[in-house]
Coordinates of C-alpha atoms in Angstrom, one line a residue:
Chain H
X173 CA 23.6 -34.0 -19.5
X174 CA 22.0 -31.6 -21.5
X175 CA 24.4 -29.6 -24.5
X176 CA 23.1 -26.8 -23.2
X177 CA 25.1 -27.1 -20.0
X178 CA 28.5 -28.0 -21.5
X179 CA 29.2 -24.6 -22.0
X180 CA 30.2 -22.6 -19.3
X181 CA 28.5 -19.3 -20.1
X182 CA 25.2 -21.1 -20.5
X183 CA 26.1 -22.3 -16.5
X184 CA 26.5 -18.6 -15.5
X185 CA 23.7 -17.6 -17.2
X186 CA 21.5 -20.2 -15.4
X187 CA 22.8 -19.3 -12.2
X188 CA 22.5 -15.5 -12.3
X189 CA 18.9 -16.2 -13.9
X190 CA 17.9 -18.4 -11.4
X191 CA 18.7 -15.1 -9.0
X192 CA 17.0 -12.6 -10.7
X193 CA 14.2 -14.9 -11.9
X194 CA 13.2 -15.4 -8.0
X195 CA 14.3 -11.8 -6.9
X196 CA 12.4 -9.5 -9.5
X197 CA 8.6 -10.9 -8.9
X198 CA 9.3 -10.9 -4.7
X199 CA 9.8 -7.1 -5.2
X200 CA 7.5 -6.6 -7.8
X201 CA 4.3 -8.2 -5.8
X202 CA 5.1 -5.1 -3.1
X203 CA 5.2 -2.6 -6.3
X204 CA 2.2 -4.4 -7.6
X205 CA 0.4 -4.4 -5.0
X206 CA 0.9 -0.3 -4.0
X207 CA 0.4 0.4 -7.8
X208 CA 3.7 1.2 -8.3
X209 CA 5.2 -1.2 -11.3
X210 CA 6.2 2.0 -13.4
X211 CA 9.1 2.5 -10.8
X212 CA 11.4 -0.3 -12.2
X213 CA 11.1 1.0 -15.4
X214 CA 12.1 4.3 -14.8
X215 CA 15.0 2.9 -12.4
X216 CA 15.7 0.9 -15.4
X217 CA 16.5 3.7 -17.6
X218 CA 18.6 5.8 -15.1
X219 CA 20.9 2.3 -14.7
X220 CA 21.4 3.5 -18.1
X221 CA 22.8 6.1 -17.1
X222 CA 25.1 4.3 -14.7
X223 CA 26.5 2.1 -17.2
X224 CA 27.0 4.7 -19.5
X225 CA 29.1 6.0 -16.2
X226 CA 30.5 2.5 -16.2
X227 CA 31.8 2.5 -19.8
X228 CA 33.5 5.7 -20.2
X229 CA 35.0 5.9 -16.6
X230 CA 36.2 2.3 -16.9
X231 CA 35.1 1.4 -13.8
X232 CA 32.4 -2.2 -13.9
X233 CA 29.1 -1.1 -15.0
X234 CA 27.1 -3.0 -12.6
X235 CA 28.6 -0.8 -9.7
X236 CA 28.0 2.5 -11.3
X237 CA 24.5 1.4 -12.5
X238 CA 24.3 0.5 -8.7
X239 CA 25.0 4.0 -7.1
X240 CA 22.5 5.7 -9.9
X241 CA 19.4 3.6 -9.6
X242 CA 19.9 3.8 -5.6
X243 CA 20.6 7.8 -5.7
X244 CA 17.5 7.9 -8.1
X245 CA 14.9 5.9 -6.1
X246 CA 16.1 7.9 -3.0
X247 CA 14.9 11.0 -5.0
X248 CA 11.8 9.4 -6.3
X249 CA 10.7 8.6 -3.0
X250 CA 11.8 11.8 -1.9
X251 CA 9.4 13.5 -4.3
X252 CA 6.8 11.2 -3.5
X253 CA 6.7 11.0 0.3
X254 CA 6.7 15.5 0.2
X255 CA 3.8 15.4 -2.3
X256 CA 5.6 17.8 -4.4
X257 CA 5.0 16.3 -7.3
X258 CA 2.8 12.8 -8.0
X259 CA 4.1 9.7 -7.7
X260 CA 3.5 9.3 -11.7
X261 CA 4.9 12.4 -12.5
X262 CA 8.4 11.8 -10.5
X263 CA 8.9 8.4 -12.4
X264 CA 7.9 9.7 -15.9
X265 CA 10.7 12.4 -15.5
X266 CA 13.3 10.0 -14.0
X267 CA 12.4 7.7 -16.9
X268 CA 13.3 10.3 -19.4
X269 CA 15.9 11.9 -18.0
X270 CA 17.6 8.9 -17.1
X271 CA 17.5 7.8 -20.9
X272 CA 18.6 11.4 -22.2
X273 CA 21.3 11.2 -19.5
X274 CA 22.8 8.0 -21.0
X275 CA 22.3 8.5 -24.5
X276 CA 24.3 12.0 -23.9
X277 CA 27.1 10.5 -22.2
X278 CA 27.7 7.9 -24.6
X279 CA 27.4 10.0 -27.3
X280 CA 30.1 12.2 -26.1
X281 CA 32.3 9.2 -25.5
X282 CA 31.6 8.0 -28.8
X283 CA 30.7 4.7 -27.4
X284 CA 27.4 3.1 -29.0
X285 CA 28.6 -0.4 -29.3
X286 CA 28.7 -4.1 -28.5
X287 CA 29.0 -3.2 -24.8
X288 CA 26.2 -0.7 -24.5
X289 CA 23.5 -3.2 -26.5
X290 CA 24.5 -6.1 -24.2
X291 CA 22.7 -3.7 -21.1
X292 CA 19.8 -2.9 -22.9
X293 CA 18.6 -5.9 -24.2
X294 CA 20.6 -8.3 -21.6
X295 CA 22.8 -10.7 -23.0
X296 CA 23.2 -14.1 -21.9
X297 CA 26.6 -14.8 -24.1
X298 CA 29.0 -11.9 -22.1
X299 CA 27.7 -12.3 -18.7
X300 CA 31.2 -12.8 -16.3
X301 CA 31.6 -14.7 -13.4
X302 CA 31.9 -11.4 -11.7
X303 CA 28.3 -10.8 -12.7
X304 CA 27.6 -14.5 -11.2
X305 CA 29.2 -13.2 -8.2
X306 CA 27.9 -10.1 -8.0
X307 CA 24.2 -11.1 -8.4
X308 CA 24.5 -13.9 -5.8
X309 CA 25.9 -11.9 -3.3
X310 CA 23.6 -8.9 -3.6
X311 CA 21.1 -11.4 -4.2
X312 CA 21.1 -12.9 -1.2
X313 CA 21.1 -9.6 1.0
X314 CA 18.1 -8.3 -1.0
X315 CA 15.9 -11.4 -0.3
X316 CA 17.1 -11.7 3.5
X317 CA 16.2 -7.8 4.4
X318 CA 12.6 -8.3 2.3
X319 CA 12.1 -11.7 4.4
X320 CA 12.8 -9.8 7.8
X321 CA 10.6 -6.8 6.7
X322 CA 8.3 -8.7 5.3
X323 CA 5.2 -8.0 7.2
X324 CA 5.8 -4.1 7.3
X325 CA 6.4 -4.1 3.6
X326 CA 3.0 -5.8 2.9
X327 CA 1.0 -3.7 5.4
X328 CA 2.5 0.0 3.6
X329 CA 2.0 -1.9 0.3
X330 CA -1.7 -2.4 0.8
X331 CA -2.5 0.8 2.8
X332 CA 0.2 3.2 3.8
X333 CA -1.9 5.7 5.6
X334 CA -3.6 2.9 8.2
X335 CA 0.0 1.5 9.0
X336 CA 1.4 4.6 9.3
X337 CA -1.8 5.5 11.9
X338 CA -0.9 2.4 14.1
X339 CA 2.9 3.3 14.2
X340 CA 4.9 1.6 11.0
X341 CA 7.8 3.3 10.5
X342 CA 6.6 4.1 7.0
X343 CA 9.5 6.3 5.8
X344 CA 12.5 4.2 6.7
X345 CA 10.3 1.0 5.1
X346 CA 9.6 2.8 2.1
X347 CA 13.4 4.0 1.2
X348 CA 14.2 0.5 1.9
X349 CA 12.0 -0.9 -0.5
X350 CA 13.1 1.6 -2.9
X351 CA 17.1 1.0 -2.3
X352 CA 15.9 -2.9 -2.8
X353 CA 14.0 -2.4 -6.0
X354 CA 17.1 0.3 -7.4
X355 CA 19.6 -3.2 -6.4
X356 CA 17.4 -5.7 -8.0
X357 CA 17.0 -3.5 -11.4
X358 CA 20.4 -3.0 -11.6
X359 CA 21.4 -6.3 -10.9
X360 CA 18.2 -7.9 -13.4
X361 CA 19.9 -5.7 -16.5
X362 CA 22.9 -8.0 -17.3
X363 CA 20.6 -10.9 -18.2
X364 CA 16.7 -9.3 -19.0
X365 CA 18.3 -6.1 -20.4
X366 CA 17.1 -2.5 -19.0
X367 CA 14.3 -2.2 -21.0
X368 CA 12.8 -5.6 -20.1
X369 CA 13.5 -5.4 -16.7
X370 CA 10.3 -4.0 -15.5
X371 CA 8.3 -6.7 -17.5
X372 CA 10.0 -9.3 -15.4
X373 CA 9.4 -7.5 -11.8
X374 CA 5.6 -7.2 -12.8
X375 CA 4.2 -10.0 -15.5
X376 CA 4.8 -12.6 -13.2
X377 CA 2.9 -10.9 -10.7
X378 CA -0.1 -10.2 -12.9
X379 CA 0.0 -13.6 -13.3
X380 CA -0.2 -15.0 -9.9
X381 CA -2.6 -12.3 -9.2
X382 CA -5.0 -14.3 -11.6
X383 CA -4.8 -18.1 -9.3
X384 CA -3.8 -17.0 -6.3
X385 CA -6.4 -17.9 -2.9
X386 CA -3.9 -15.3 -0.8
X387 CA -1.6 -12.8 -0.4
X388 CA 1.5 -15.4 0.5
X389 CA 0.0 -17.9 -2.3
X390 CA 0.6 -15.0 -4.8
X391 CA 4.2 -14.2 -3.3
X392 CA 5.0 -18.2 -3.9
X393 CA 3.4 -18.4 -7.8
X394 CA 5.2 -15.1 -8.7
X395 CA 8.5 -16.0 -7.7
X396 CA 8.1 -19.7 -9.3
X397 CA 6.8 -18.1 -12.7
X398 CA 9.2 -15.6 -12.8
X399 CA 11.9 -18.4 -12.1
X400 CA 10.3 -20.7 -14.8
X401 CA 9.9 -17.7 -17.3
X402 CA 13.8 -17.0 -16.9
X403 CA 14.5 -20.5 -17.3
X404 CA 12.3 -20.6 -20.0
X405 CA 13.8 -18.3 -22.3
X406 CA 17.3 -19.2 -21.8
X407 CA 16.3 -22.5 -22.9
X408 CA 14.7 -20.8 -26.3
X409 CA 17.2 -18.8 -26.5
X410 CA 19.7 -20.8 -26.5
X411 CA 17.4 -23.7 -29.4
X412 CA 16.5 -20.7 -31.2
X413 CA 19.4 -18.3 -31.1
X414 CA 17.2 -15.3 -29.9
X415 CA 17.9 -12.6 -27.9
X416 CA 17.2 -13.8 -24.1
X417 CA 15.7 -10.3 -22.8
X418 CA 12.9 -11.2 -25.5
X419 CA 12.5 -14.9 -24.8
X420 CA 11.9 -14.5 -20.8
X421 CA 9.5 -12.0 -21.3
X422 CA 7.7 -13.9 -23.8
X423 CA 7.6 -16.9 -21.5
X424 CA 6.3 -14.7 -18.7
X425 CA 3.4 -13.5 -21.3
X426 CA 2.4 -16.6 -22.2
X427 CA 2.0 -17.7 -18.8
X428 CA -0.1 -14.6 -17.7
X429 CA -2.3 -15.8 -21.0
X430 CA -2.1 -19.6 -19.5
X431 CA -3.4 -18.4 -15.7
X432 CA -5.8 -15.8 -17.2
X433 CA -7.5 -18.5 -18.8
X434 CA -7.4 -20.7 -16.1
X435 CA -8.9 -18.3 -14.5
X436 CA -12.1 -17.8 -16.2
Chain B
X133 CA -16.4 12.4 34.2
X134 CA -15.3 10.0 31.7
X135 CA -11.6 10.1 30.0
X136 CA -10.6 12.5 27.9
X137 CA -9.1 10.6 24.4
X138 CA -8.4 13.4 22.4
X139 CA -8.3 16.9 22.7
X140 CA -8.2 19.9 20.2
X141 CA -7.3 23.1 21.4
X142 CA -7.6 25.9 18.9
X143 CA -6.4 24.2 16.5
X144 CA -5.2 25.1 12.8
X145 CA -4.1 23.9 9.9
X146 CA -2.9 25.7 6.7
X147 CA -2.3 23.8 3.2
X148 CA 0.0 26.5 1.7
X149 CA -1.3 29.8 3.3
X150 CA -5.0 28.9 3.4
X151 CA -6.7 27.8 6.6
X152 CA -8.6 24.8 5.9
X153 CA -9.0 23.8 9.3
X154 CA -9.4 27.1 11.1
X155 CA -9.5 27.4 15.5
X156 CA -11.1 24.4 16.4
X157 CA -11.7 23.2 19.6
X158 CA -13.6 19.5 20.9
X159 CA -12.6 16.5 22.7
X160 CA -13.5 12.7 22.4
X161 CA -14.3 10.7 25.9
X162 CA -14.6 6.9 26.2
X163 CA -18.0 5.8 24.7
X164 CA -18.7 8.7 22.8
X165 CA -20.3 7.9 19.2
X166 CA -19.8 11.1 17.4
X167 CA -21.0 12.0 13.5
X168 CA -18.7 14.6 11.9
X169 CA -20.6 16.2 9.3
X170 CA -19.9 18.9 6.5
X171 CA -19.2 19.5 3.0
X172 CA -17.0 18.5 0.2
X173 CA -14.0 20.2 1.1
X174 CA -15.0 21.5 4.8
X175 CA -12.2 20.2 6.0
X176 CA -13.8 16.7 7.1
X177 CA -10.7 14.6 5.9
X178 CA -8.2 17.4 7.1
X179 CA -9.7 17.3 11.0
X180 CA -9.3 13.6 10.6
X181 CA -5.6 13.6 9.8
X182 CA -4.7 15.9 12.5
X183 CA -7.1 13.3 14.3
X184 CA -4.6 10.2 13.9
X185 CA -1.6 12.0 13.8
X186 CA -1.3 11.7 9.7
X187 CA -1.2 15.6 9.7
X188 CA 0.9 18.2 12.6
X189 CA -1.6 21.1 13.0
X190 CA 0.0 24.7 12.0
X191 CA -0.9 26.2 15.1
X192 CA -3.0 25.3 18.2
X193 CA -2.5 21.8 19.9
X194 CA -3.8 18.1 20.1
X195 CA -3.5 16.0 22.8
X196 CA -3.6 12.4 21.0
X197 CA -3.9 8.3 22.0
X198 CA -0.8 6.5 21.7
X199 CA -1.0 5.4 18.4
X200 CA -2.2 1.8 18.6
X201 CA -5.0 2.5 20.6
X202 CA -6.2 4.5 17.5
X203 CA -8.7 2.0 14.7
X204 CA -8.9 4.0 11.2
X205 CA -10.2 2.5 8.7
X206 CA -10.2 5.5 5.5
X207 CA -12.3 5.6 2.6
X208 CA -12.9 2.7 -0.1
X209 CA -10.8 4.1 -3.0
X210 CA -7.4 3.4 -0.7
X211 CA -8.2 0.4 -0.2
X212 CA -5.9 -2.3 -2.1
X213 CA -7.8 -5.3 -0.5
X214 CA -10.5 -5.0 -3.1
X215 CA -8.0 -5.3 -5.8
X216 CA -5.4 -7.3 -4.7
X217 CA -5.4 -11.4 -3.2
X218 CA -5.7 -11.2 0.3
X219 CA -7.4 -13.0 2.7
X220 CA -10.0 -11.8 5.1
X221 CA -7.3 -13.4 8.3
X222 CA -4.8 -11.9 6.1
X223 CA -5.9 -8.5 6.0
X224 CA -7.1 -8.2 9.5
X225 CA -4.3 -9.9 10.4
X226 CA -2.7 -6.7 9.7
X227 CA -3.8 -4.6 12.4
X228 CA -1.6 -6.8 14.8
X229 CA 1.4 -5.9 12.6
X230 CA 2.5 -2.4 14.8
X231 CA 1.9 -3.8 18.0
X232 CA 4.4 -7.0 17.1
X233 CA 7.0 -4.6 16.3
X234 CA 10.1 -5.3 14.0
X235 CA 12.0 -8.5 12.9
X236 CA 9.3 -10.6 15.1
X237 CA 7.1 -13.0 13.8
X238 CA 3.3 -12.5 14.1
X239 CA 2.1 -15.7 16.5
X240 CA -1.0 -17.9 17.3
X241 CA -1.7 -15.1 19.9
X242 CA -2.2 -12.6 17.4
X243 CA -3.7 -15.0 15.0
X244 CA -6.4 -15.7 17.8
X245 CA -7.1 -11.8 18.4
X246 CA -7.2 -11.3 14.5
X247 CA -10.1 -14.3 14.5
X248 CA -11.7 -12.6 17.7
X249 CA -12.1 -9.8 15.6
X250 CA -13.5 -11.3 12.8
X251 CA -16.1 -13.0 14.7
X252 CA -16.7 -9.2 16.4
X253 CA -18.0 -8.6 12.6
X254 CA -19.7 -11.1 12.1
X255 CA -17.3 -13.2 9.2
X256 CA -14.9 -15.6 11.0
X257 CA -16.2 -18.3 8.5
X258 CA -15.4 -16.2 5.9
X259 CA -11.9 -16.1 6.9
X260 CA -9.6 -17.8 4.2
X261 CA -11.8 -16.2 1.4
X262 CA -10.4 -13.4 -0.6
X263 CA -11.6 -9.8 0.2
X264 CA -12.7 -8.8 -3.1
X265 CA -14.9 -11.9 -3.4
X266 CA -17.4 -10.2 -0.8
X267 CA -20.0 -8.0 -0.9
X268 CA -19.8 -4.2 -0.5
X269 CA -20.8 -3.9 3.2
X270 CA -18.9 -7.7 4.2
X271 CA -15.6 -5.8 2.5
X272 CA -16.3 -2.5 4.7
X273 CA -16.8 -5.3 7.6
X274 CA -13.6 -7.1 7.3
X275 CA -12.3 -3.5 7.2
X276 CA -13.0 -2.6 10.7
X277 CA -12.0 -5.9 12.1
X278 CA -8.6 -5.0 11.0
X279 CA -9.0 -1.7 12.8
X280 CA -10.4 -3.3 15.6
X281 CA -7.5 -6.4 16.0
X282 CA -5.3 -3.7 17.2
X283 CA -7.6 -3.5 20.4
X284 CA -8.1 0.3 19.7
X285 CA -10.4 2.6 22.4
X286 CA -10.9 5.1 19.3
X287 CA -12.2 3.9 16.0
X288 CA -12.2 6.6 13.2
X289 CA -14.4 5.5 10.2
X290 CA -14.2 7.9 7.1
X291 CA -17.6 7.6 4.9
X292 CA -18.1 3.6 5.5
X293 CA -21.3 3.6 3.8
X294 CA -20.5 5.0 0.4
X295 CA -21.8 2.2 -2.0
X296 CA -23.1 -0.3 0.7
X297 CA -27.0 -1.0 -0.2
X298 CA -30.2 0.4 2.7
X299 CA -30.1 -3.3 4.4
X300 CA -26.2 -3.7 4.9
X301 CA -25.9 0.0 6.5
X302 CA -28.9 -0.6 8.9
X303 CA -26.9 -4.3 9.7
X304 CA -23.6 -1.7 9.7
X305 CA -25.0 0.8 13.0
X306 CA -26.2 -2.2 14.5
X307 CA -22.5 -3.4 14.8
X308 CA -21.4 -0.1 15.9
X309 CA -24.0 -0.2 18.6
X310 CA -23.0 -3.5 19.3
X311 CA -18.9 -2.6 19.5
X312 CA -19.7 -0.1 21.8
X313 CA -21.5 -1.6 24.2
X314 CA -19.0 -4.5 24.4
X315 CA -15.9 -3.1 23.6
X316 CA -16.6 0.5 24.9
X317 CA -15.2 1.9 22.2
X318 CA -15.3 5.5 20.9
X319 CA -16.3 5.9 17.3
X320 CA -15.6 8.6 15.2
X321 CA -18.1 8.5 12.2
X322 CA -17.9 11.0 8.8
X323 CA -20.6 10.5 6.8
X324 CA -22.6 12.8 3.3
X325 CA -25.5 10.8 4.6
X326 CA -26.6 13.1 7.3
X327 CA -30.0 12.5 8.0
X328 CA -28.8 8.9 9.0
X329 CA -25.9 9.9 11.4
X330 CA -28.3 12.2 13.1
X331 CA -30.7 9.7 14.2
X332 CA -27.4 7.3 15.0
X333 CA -24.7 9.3 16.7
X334 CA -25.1 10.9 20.2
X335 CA -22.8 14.0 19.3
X336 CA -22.3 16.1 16.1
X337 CA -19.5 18.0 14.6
X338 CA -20.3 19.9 11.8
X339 CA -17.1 21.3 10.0
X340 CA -16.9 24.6 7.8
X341 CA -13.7 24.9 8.0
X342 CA -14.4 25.9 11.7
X343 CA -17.1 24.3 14.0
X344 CA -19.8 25.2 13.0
X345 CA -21.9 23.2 15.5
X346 CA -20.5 20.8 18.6
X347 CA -23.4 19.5 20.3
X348 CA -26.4 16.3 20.7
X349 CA -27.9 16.2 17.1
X350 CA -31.5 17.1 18.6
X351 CA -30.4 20.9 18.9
X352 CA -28.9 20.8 15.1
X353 CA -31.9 20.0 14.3
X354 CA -33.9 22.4 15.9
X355 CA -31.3 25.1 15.2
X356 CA -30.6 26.4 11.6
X357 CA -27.1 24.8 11.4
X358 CA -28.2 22.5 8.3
X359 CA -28.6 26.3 6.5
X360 CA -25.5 27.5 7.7
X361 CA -23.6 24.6 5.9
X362 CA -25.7 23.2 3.4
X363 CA -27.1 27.1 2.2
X364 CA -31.2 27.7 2.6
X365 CA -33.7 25.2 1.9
X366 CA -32.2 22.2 3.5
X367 CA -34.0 20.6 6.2
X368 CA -33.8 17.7 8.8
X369 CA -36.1 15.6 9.7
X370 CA -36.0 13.9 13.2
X371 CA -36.8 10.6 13.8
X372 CA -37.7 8.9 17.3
X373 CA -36.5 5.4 17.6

């Protein structure tokens, strides 16, 4: 057996990649595909907040991230679906605001440390078995609702107005696929890191996008690159003692380069 | 007297306090092939909302399909198929989605109607190819044979001939003509190009953001409705065919 494996951190790390590696992309082709990837970002910054929540209240960081990103994409949608402001505009605040939220609370807890970095930039060293169990479980429920709304979510994905015209519930689907990509970012951060998060939802997708002869064919290549790319840079990061957040996304770019040349 | 499908009565719809659709009143039977005409802004788009149920009309009422009898198929720019891999099954595959309902599987039945369809327009061979590998007016084709996999008896097409060349949009009316005859469906047509829906279409509505003409398109012609919406100095010209 590999050293790699030996230690038991490494293990968890695999494991909850593995997760998050499949997870990420299978939401992301649905964001991709409505021109929509800018949401995990900003969801990604408001889990900021949450964890900043997390750190001074004590309570797990993962839940309070959680309850944010959820309350947050319920609001973006909410902006979205009443036209009151433009879908770009809601995120760009969010994005913000989340940050300036986080960065506010921490500061007044005095608590820019160790802890805080581990979240931003993902860190494959500290992540718990709780995290193992946590991801797996939420996991799980996230890609068995997407598989039994899978047909609605790709109709509203590629035209909203037509489905809604036939008679798809659009607003129920659409909160849903929010509350799913609010879980998945929150549940992505311990091992990509919130500000890679995003990158790991959409490169993959980009990539597929490039080979793929169909719609399901890029669902299938998305989720395998994003799985590979996770698996990827744990490996490097592990040989090369870099940070992991960094090393997946890498692996995802140079597979994008790899399919865009193949490609052409 | 053939069936009413929809039916506008004095209807109106306000964005903020502004009519933009102001007292209008029509209805669509089976088989009708009608061209809704008017400028940038006349309320075209606005008319069709309220048309598919999209949009709740301020005041007035509409008497509407059930919602899967209705085919819409909007402009180009919302369309993600040309950007996006999808197949042309795929896509028209689509239009089945609604009828199947939640948490059910689409099957070999709706597989078969979403081929039908396909072969309505002409591209069943095309059917595992990608939609933005086509052509302008084989895109705009694949299009309506999602709209019409739902089995609609209304099909609502929003300016389906923007950026398709002379020879695809003559080939387009002839499938029209073709879908009504066999289908008997009743198409709703918008269209800039208005000297070509007049010679097409066997009723006009010509928006200003009221009706400013309901009627066969020989009488537009021969009345001055063109100056009414376009201003002076526009003309028709009627072709026989």
């Amino acid at each position: 057996m590999l050293e790699i494996f030996e230690y038991s951190f490494m293990i968890r790390a695999f494991s909850a990649g593995a997760i998050i590696g499949l997870l990420a992309p299978l939401i992301g082709t649905f964001l991709v595909a409505r021109r929509y990837s800018l949401i995990a970002d900003s969801l990604a910054h408001v889990s900021l907040a949450g964890v900043a929540i997390g750190l001074i209240t004590g309570i797990y960081p993962v839940y309070t991230a959680l309850g944010t990103t959820i309350i947050a994409a319920l609001l973006i949608e909410q902006l979205r679906s009443s036209k009151r402001l433009s879908g770009e505009s809601a995120l760009a605040i969010f994005l913000s605001g989340g940050l300036a939220v986080a960065i506010t609370l921490i500061g007044l807890a005095n608590g820019f440390n160790v802890n805080l970095f581990s979240y931003l930039f993902g860190s494959i060293a500290t992540v718990q078995n709780i995290d193992v169990w946590v991801i797996a479980g939420l996991g799980v429920t996230v890609g068995g609702i997407i598989i039994l709304l899978y047909k609605e979510l790709f109709f509203l994905s590629f035209e909203e107005e037509v489905a809604i015209v036939q008679g798809v519930p659009a607003k129920v689907m659409n909160s849903m696929l929010m509350i799913l990509t609010a879980v998945t970012v929150a549940l992505s951060m311990r091992i990509v890191g919130a500000l890679l998060v995003g990158a790991l939802m959409v490169i993959p997708v980009i990539a597929a996008m490039q080979v793929a002869r169909s719609f399901k064919a890029t669902v299938f290549y998305a989720v395998g690159l994003g799985f590979v790319s996770v698996w990827a840079g744990l490996f490097a990061a592990y040989y090369l003692n870099i940070p992991a957040g960094g090393a997946i996304v890498l692996s995802s770019l140079a597979l994008l380069l790899g399919s865009m040349l193949l490609r052409r | 007297m053939k069936k009413e499908l929809v039916t506008f009565d004095h209807v109106s719809f306000a964005y903020a306090s502004e009519n933009v659709v102001d007292d209008v009143s029509f209805s669509v039977h089976e088989a009708d092939f009608i061209g809704l005409i008017g400028q940038n802004g006349s309320g075209k788009t606005t008319l069709l909302k309220l048309m598919t149920g999209l949009l709740e009309p301020s005041s007035g009422h509409i008497t509407r399909l059930s919602r899967h009898l209705v085919g819409y198929v909007p402009q180009k720019s919302s369309q993600t198929g040309r950007h996006f891999p999808i197949t042309c099954e795929e896509l028209v595959l689509q239009g089945r989605i609604a009828k199947r309902g939640l948490f059910s599987m689409l099957s070999k039945n709706d597989q078969k109607k979403a081929w039908q369809a396909l072969d309505a327009v002409g591209l069943l061979e095309k059917k595992n190819e990608l939609v933005r590998e086509l052509s302008g007016g084989q895109q705009q084709r694949v299009f309506i044979a999602r709209a019409l996999a739902s089995e609609p008896k209304l099909l609502i097409l929003d300016e389906p001939t923007v950026g398709v060349d002379e020879a695809s949009q003559e080939e387009f009316y002839m499938l029209l003509a073709a879908l009504r005859r066999e289908k008997h469906l009743a198409i709703i047509i918008v269209s800039h190009d208005v000297e070509v829906v007049i010679r097409e279409v066997n009723s006009l509505l010509c928006m200003n953001r009221t009706l400013v003409y309901h009627g066969i398109p020989e009488k537009f012609v021969e009345g001055n409705y063109a100056e009414q919406m376009y201003g002076k100095g526009k003309k028709f010209i009627h072709h026989e065919h």
